[in-house]
Amino acid sequence: MSDDAKDAGLVAMISSILGGGKRTDAAEPPPLAEVPPTAPTNGLEAVAAQIADAAPLKREDASNGAVASVKLAEPPHQIVTQSDGKRRLPAQALADLVLGELRKIEDFPASGVSITVYGYRHWNAMITFAPFSTTFRDATRFRKALPDIVFKLRRYVDLEI
């Protein structure tokens, strides 16, 4: 068997193991929905509502048998809605919104992505990737999708200073 045939077989085997059959030639982002975005939640609002209704928690200290009350974490501040219908959110909440929209794109990495929101009236966002978190082609695709996402979110959300 020639070396070229061995190399081709080895490449085919590695490609099948690593999922090399999936090729994306087009680097266009998917179309964006015309629905107002929702902030991704970790269930904090539901938990905060349940905690507000519950009685103060008490725990028993094992060392002396005394009962001590536990102080609950403060819920996040209220979201301000302006007269034009836009919501005012801090930069971190806006970054979470942008990241949530980007996560809807196929093959978006689960970790190693950072979104930075900057500006004031016409706020903008910057995306950075950790080394080896994604491929160059996918990173380019995500960077091309970012301005469209920011443009869409600016219609509904302003940056809070």
mmCIF file of C-alpha atoms in Angstrom:
data_model
loop_
_atom_site.group_PDB
_atom_site.id
_atom_site.type_symbol
_atom_site.label_atom_id
_atom_site.label_comp_id
_atom_site.label_asym_id
_atom_site.label_seq_id
_atom_site.Cartn_x
_atom_site.Cartn_y
_atom_site.Cartn_z
ATOM 1 C CA MET A 1 0.000 0.000 0.000
ATOM 2 C CA SER A 2 1.413 3.410 -0.930
ATOM 3 C CA ASP A 3 2.035 6.185 1.581
ATOM 4 C CA ASP A 4 -0.587 8.405 -0.105
ATOM 5 C CA ALA A 5 -3.257 5.736 0.344
ATOM 6 C CA LYS A 6 -2.272 5.276 3.998
ATOM 7 C CA ASP A 7 -2.388 9.052 4.573
ATOM 8 C CA ALA A 8 -5.813 9.336 2.903
ATOM 9 C CA GLY A 9 -7.158 6.495 5.031
ATOM 10 C CA LEU A 10 -5.725 8.013 8.192
ATOM 11 C CA VAL A 11 -7.208 11.416 7.367
ATOM 12 C CA ALA A 12 -10.605 9.832 6.662
ATOM 13 C CA MET A 13 -10.524 7.942 9.970
ATOM 14 C CA ILE A 14 -9.574 11.047 11.968
ATOM 15 C CA SER A 15 -12.226 13.106 10.174
ATOM 16 C CA SER A 16 -14.924 10.573 10.980
ATOM 17 C CA ILE A 17 -13.887 10.483 14.648
ATOM 18 C CA LEU A 18 -13.775 14.266 14.993
ATOM 19 C CA GLY A 19 -16.948 14.832 13.012
ATOM 20 C CA GLY A 20 -15.212 16.252 9.977
ATOM 21 C CA GLY A 21 -18.196 15.404 7.802
ATOM 22 C CA LYS A 22 -19.893 18.635 8.876
ATOM 23 C CA ARG A 23 -18.621 21.428 6.650
ATOM 24 C CA THR A 24 -19.986 24.919 6.619
ATOM 25 C CA ASP A 25 -19.000 26.744 3.453
ATOM 26 C CA ALA A 26 -21.276 29.729 3.945
ATOM 27 C CA ALA A 27 -20.291 32.150 6.674
ATOM 28 C CA GLU A 28 -23.624 33.942 6.920
ATOM 29 C CA PRO A 29 -25.395 34.324 10.230
ATOM 30 C CA PRO A 30 -28.931 32.983 10.542
ATOM 31 C CA PRO A 31 -31.806 35.472 10.175
ATOM 32 C CA LEU A 32 -32.791 37.250 13.370
ATOM 33 C CA ALA A 33 -36.299 37.048 14.749
ATOM 34 C CA GLU A 34 -38.306 40.252 15.127
ATOM 35 C CA VAL A 35 -39.301 39.404 18.686
ATOM 36 C CA PRO A 36 -38.163 41.600 21.574
ATOM 37 C CA PRO A 37 -35.328 39.830 23.377
ATOM 38 C CA THR A 38 -35.734 38.464 26.839
ATOM 39 C CA ALA A 39 -32.998 38.505 29.392
ATOM 40 C CA PRO A 40 -31.658 35.032 30.121
ATOM 41 C CA THR A 41 -32.502 34.081 33.645
ATOM 42 C CA ASN A 42 -31.218 31.492 35.990
ATOM 43 C CA GLY A 43 -34.569 31.314 37.719
ATOM 44 C CA LEU A 44 -33.574 34.186 40.022
ATOM 45 C CA GLU A 45 -36.912 35.991 39.687
ATOM 46 C CA ALA A 46 -38.911 32.862 40.553
ATOM 47 C CA VAL A 47 -36.653 32.083 43.490
ATOM 48 C CA ALA A 48 -36.767 35.685 44.709
ATOM 49 C CA ALA A 49 -40.584 35.621 44.610
ATOM 50 C CA GLN A 50 -40.688 32.371 46.562
ATOM 51 C CA ILE A 51 -38.206 33.683 49.105
ATOM 52 C CA ALA A 52 -40.200 36.880 49.614
ATOM 53 C CA ASP A 53 -43.313 34.822 50.420
ATOM 54 C CA ALA A 54 -41.514 32.402 52.719
ATOM 55 C CA ALA A 55 -40.926 32.985 56.405
ATOM 56 C CA PRO A 56 -37.386 33.873 57.531
ATOM 57 C CA LEU A 57 -35.183 30.815 57.417
ATOM 58 C CA LYS A 58 -33.500 29.517 60.539
ATOM 59 C CA ARG A 59 -30.686 27.092 60.878
ATOM 60 C CA GLU A 60 -29.443 25.219 63.859
ATOM 61 C CA ASP A 61 -25.799 25.587 64.790
ATOM 62 C CA ALA A 62 -24.359 22.142 65.524
ATOM 63 C CA SER A 63 -21.765 23.404 67.994
ATOM 64 C CA ASN A 64 -24.026 24.997 70.602
ATOM 65 C CA GLY A 65 -27.573 24.103 69.552
ATOM 66 C CA ALA A 66 -28.497 27.790 69.190
ATOM 67 C CA VAL A 67 -30.838 28.926 66.430
ATOM 68 C CA ALA A 68 -29.569 31.685 64.148
ATOM 69 C CA SER A 69 -31.469 33.435 61.369
ATOM 70 C CA VAL A 70 -30.047 33.451 57.863
ATOM 71 C CA LYS A 71 -29.964 36.717 55.931
ATOM 72 C CA LEU A 72 -31.255 36.354 52.364
ATOM 73 C CA ALA A 73 -29.556 37.881 49.349
ATOM 74 C CA GLU A 74 -31.100 41.048 47.956
ATOM 75 C CA PRO A 75 -33.006 40.610 44.693
ATOM 76 C CA PRO A 76 -31.637 42.511 41.679
ATOM 77 C CA HIS A 77 -32.746 46.121 41.234
ATOM 78 C CA GLN A 78 -35.871 46.854 39.213
ATOM 79 C CA ILE A 79 -35.619 47.260 35.448
ATOM 80 C CA VAL A 80 -36.375 50.837 34.426
ATOM 81 C CA THR A 81 -38.656 51.328 31.416
ATOM 82 C CA GLN A 82 -38.443 54.647 29.597
ATOM 83 C CA SER A 83 -41.328 56.602 28.090
ATOM 84 C CA ASP A 84 -40.452 55.359 24.586
ATOM 85 C CA GLY A 85 -40.828 51.751 25.746
ATOM 86 C CA LYS A 86 -37.120 50.940 25.912
ATOM 87 C CA ARG A 87 -35.695 49.222 28.939
ATOM 88 C CA ARG A 88 -32.571 50.542 30.665
ATOM 89 C CA LEU A 89 -30.142 47.814 31.629
ATOM 90 C CA PRO A 90 -26.613 47.848 33.046
ATOM 91 C CA ALA A 91 -23.727 46.819 30.793
ATOM 92 C CA GLN A 92 -23.475 43.325 32.297
ATOM 93 C CA ALA A 93 -27.163 42.621 31.653
ATOM 94 C CA LEU A 94 -26.781 43.856 28.073
ATOM 95 C CA ALA A 95 -23.750 41.602 27.629
ATOM 96 C CA ASP A 96 -25.850 38.669 28.865
ATOM 97 C CA LEU A 97 -28.582 39.547 26.341
ATOM 98 C CA VAL A 98 -26.086 39.692 23.477
ATOM 99 C CA LEU A 99 -24.511 36.420 24.580
ATOM 100 C CA GLY A 100 -27.952 34.816 24.813
ATOM 101 C CA GLU A 101 -28.730 35.855 21.248
ATOM 102 C CA LEU A 102 -25.349 34.584 20.029
ATOM 103 C CA ARG A 103 -25.898 31.227 21.718
ATOM 104 C CA LYS A 104 -28.832 30.661 19.365
ATOM 105 C CA ILE A 105 -26.380 30.408 16.454
ATOM 106 C CA GLU A 106 -25.345 26.897 15.459
ATOM 107 C CA ASP A 107 -21.940 25.688 16.757
ATOM 108 C CA PHE A 108 -21.564 28.579 19.228
ATOM 109 C CA PRO A 109 -19.013 27.566 21.901
ATOM 110 C CA ALA A 110 -20.317 26.791 25.379
ATOM 111 C CA SER A 111 -17.401 28.561 27.075
ATOM 112 C CA GLY A 112 -14.469 30.795 26.283
ATOM 113 C CA VAL A 113 -16.506 33.716 24.932
ATOM 114 C CA SER A 114 -16.555 37.188 26.447
ATOM 115 C CA ILE A 115 -18.887 40.050 25.508
ATOM 116 C CA THR A 116 -17.961 43.638 26.403
ATOM 117 C CA VAL A 117 -20.612 46.372 26.137
ATOM 118 C CA TYR A 118 -19.399 49.948 25.805
ATOM 119 C CA GLY A 119 -20.659 53.391 24.815
ATOM 120 C CA TYR A 120 -23.700 55.343 25.934
ATOM 121 C CA ARG A 121 -26.532 56.355 23.592
ATOM 122 C CA HIS A 122 -25.364 54.243 20.714
ATOM 123 C CA TRP A 123 -23.851 51.460 22.778
ATOM 124 C CA ASN A 124 -21.949 48.707 21.076
ATOM 125 C CA ALA A 125 -20.589 45.266 21.914
ATOM 126 C CA MET A 126 -17.292 43.523 21.344
ATOM 127 C CA ILE A 127 -16.773 39.762 21.306
ATOM 128 C CA THR A 128 -13.539 38.019 22.268
ATOM 129 C CA PHE A 129 -12.695 34.343 22.230
ATOM 130 C CA ALA A 130 -10.362 32.368 24.466
ATOM 131 C CA PRO A 131 -7.661 30.392 22.658
ATOM 132 C CA PHE A 132 -8.950 27.125 21.188
ATOM 133 C CA SER A 133 -12.578 27.887 22.083
ATOM 134 C CA THR A 134 -13.660 27.994 18.429
ATOM 135 C CA THR A 135 -12.326 27.884 14.900
ATOM 136 C CA PHE A 136 -11.303 30.950 12.929
ATOM 137 C CA ARG A 137 -14.145 30.412 10.458
ATOM 138 C CA ASP A 138 -16.772 30.162 13.202
ATOM 139 C CA ALA A 139 -15.323 33.155 15.059
ATOM 140 C CA THR A 140 -15.603 35.187 11.855
ATOM 141 C CA ARG A 141 -19.206 34.057 11.455
ATOM 142 C CA PHE A 142 -20.051 35.093 15.029
ATOM 143 C CA ARG A 143 -18.312 38.455 14.604
ATOM 144 C CA LYS A 144 -20.350 39.109 11.452
ATOM 145 C CA ALA A 145 -23.574 38.301 13.332
ATOM 146 C CA LEU A 146 -22.769 40.609 16.268
ATOM 147 C CA PRO A 147 -23.601 43.987 14.592
ATOM 148 C CA ASP A 148 -27.026 42.697 13.538
ATOM 149 C CA ILE A 149 -27.767 41.506 17.064
ATOM 150 C CA VAL A 150 -26.633 44.820 18.576
ATOM 151 C CA PHE A 151 -28.725 46.761 16.047
ATOM 152 C CA LYS A 152 -31.792 44.687 16.943
ATOM 153 C CA LEU A 153 -31.251 45.040 20.701
ATOM 154 C CA ARG A 154 -30.731 48.831 20.490
ATOM 155 C CA ARG A 155 -34.386 49.167 19.430
ATOM 156 C CA TYR A 156 -35.521 47.673 22.735
ATOM 157 C CA VAL A 157 -32.773 48.370 25.271
ATOM 158 C CA ASP A 158 -30.646 51.350 26.337
ATOM 159 C CA LEU A 159 -27.478 51.272 28.389
ATOM 160 C CA GLU A 160 -27.821 52.368 31.996
ATOM 161 C CA ILE A 161 -24.985 54.456 33.372
#
